[in-house]
Short mmCIF file of C-alpha atoms in Angstrom, two decimals:
data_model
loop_
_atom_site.label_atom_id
_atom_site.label_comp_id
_atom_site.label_asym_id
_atom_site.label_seq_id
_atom_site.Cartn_x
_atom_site.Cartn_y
_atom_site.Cartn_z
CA UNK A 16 27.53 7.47 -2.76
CA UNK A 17 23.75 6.87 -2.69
CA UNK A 18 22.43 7.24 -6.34
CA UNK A 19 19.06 6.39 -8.26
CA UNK A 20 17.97 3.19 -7.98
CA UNK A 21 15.60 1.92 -11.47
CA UNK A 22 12.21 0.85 -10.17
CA UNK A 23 11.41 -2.06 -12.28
CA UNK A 24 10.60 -2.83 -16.17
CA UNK A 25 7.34 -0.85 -16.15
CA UNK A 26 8.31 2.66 -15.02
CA UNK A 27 8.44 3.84 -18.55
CA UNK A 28 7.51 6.42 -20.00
CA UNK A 29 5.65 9.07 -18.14
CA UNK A 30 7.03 13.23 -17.74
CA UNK A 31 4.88 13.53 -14.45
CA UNK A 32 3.53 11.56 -12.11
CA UNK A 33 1.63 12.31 -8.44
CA UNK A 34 0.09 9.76 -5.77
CA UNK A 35 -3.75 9.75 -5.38
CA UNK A 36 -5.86 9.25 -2.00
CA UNK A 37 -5.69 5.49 -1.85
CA UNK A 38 -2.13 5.29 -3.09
CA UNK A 39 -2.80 4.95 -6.46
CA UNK A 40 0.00 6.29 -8.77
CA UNK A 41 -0.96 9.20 -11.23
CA UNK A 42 1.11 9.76 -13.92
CA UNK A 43 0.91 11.98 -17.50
CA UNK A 44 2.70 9.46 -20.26
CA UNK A 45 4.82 11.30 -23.14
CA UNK A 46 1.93 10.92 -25.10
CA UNK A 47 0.02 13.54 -22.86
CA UNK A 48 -2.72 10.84 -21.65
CA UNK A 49 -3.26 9.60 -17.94
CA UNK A 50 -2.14 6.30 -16.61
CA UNK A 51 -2.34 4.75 -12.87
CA UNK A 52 -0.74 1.74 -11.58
CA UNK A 53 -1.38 0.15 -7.90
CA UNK A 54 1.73 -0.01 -7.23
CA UNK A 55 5.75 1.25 -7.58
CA UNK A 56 6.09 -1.96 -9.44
CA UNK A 57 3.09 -2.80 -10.86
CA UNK A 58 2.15 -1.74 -14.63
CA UNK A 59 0.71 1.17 -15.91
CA UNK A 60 -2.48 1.65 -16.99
CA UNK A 61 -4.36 4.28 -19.55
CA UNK A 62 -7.59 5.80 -17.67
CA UNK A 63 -7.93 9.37 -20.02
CA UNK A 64 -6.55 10.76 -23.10
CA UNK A 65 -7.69 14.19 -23.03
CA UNK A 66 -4.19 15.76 -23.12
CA UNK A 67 -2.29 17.47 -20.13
CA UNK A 68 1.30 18.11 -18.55
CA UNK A 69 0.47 17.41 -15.28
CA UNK A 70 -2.17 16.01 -12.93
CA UNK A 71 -2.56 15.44 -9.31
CA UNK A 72 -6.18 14.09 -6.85
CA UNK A 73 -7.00 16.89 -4.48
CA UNK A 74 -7.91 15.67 -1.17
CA UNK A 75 -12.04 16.00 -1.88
CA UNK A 76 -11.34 13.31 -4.72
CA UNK A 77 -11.40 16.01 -7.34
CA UNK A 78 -8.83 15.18 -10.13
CA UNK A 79 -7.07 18.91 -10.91
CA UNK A 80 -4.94 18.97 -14.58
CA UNK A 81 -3.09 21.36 -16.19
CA UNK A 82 -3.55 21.37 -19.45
CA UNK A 83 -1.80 22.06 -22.52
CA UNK A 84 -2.06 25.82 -22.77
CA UNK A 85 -1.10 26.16 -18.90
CA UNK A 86 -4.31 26.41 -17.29
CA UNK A 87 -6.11 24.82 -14.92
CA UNK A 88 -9.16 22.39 -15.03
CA UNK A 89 -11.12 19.47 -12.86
CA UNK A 90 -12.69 16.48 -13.60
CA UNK A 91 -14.48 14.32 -10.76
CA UNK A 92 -13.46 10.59 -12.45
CA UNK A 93 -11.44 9.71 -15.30
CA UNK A 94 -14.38 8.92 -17.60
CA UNK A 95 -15.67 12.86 -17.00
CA UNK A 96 -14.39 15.71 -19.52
CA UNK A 97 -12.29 18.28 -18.07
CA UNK A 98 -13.76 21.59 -17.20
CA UNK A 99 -11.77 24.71 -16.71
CA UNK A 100 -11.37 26.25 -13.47
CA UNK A 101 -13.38 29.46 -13.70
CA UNK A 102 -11.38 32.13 -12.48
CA UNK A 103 -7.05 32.23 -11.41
CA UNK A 104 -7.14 28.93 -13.76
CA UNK A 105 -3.50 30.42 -15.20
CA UNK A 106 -0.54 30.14 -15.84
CA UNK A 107 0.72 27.46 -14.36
CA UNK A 108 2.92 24.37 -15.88
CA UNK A 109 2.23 22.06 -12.80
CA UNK A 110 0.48 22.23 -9.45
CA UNK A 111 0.22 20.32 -6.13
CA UNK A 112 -1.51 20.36 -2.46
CA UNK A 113 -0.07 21.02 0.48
CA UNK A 114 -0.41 19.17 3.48
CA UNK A 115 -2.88 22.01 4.43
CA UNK A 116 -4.84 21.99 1.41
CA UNK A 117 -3.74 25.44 -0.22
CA UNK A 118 -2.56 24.76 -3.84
CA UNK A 119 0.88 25.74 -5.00
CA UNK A 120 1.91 25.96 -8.46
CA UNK A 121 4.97 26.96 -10.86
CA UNK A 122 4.26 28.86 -13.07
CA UNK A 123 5.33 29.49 -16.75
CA UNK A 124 8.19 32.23 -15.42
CA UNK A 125 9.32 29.48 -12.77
CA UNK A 126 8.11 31.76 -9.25
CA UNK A 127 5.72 29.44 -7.22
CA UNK A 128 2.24 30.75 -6.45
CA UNK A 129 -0.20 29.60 -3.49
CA UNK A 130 -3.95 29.90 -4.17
CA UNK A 131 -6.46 29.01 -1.26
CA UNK A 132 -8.64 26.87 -2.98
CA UNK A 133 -9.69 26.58 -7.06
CA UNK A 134 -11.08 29.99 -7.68
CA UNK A 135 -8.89 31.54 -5.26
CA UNK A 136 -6.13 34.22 -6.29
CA UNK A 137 -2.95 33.79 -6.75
CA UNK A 138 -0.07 35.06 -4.68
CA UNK A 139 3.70 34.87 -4.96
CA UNK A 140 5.80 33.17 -3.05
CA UNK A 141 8.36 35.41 -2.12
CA UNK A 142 12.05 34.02 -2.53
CA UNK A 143 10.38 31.01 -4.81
CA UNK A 144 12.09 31.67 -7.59
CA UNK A 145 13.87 29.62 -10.00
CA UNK A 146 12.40 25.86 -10.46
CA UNK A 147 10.21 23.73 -12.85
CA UNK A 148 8.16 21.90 -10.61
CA UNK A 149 7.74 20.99 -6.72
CA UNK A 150 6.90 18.69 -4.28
CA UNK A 151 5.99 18.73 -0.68
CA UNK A 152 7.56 15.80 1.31
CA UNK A 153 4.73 14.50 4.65
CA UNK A 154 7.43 16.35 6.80
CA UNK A 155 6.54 19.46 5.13
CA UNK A 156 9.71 19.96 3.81
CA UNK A 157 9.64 21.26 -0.32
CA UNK A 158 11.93 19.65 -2.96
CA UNK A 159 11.96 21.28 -6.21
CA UNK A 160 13.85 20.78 -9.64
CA UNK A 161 16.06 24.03 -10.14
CA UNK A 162 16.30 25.20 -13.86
CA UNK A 163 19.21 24.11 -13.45
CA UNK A 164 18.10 20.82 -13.38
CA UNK A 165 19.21 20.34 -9.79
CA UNK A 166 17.05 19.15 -6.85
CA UNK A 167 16.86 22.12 -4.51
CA UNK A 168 14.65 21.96 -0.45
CA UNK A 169 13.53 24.28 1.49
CA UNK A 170 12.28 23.75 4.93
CA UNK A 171 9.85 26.27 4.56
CA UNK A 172 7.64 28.15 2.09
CA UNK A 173 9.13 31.13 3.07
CA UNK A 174 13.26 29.40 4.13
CA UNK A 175 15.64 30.22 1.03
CA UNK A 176 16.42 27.45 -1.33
CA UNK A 177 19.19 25.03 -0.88
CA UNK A 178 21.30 22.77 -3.04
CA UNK A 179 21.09 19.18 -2.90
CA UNK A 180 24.05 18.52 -5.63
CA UNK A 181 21.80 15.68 -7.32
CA UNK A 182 21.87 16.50 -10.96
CA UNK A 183 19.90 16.06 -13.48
CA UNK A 184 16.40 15.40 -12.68
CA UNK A 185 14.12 17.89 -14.78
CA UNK A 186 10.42 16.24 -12.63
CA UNK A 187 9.43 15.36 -9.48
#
């Protein structure tokens, strides 16, 4: 059977984590703050300690958060405060890009939503219900964590979900 393999000593502890334009790891330690390191291996480092669950680099650069209270705000570099997204900034408890640029997010009853762009609307995803958070693989394919803490695909936005059988993961 092919199971988890452990990184290294230096994968601890973060609840989220995302890769940024140049390969850069992102990841959101237990304490809430933001950490990258260079590599899968390499150590991590704190950039920002303004608190949020989850964080990921849009393709312009722009660094997109969710924050504590499920909404959504931007920062341009780590040294920046965040600002909130001025309109559709809720309620979301994490968020990625597609390979085409629209965002896609869970939200707090576990549907996933697509938005065009920042201050775009929301709309459901129809058959997206039940996970925690998502993922988009560069084959398009989508690889969420159930509620039941299973990893679940789908080829599709649109294709129903299917079980992987890999319990427990509750992130990716």
């Amino acid at each position: 059977s092919r199971g988890w393999t452990q990184v290294s000593q230096h994968n601890c502890c973060v609840t989220s984590m995302s890769q940024m334009n140049d390969g850069t790891l992102l990841g959101v330690g237990t304490s809430k703050c933001l950490y990258t390191k260079s590599s899968i291996n390499g150590n991590w480092k704190q950039v920002d300690c303004q608190p949020v669950k989850s964080a990921i680099q849009l393709k312009d650069g722009t660094l997109l958060g969710v924050g504590m209270e499920n909404k959504l705000w931007t920062k341009t570099k780590f040294t920046d405060n965040w600002s909130l997204v001025a309109q559709n900034n809720c309620c979301v408890t994490s968020i990625i890009q597609l390979n085409d640029g629209t965002l896609l997010g869970v939200s707090t009853d576990n549907n996933i939503y697509t938005k065009p762009n920042l201050n775009g609307g929301w709309s459901q995803v129809a058959g997206g219900c039940c996970v925690k958070s998502i993922t988009q693989l560069q084959n398009g394919t989508f690889v969420g964590v159930g509620t039941d803490n299973n990893l679940w695909y789908k080829s599709s936005l649109t294709a129903p979900w299917q079980s992987k059988g890999n319990c427990c993961v509750t992130n990716v």
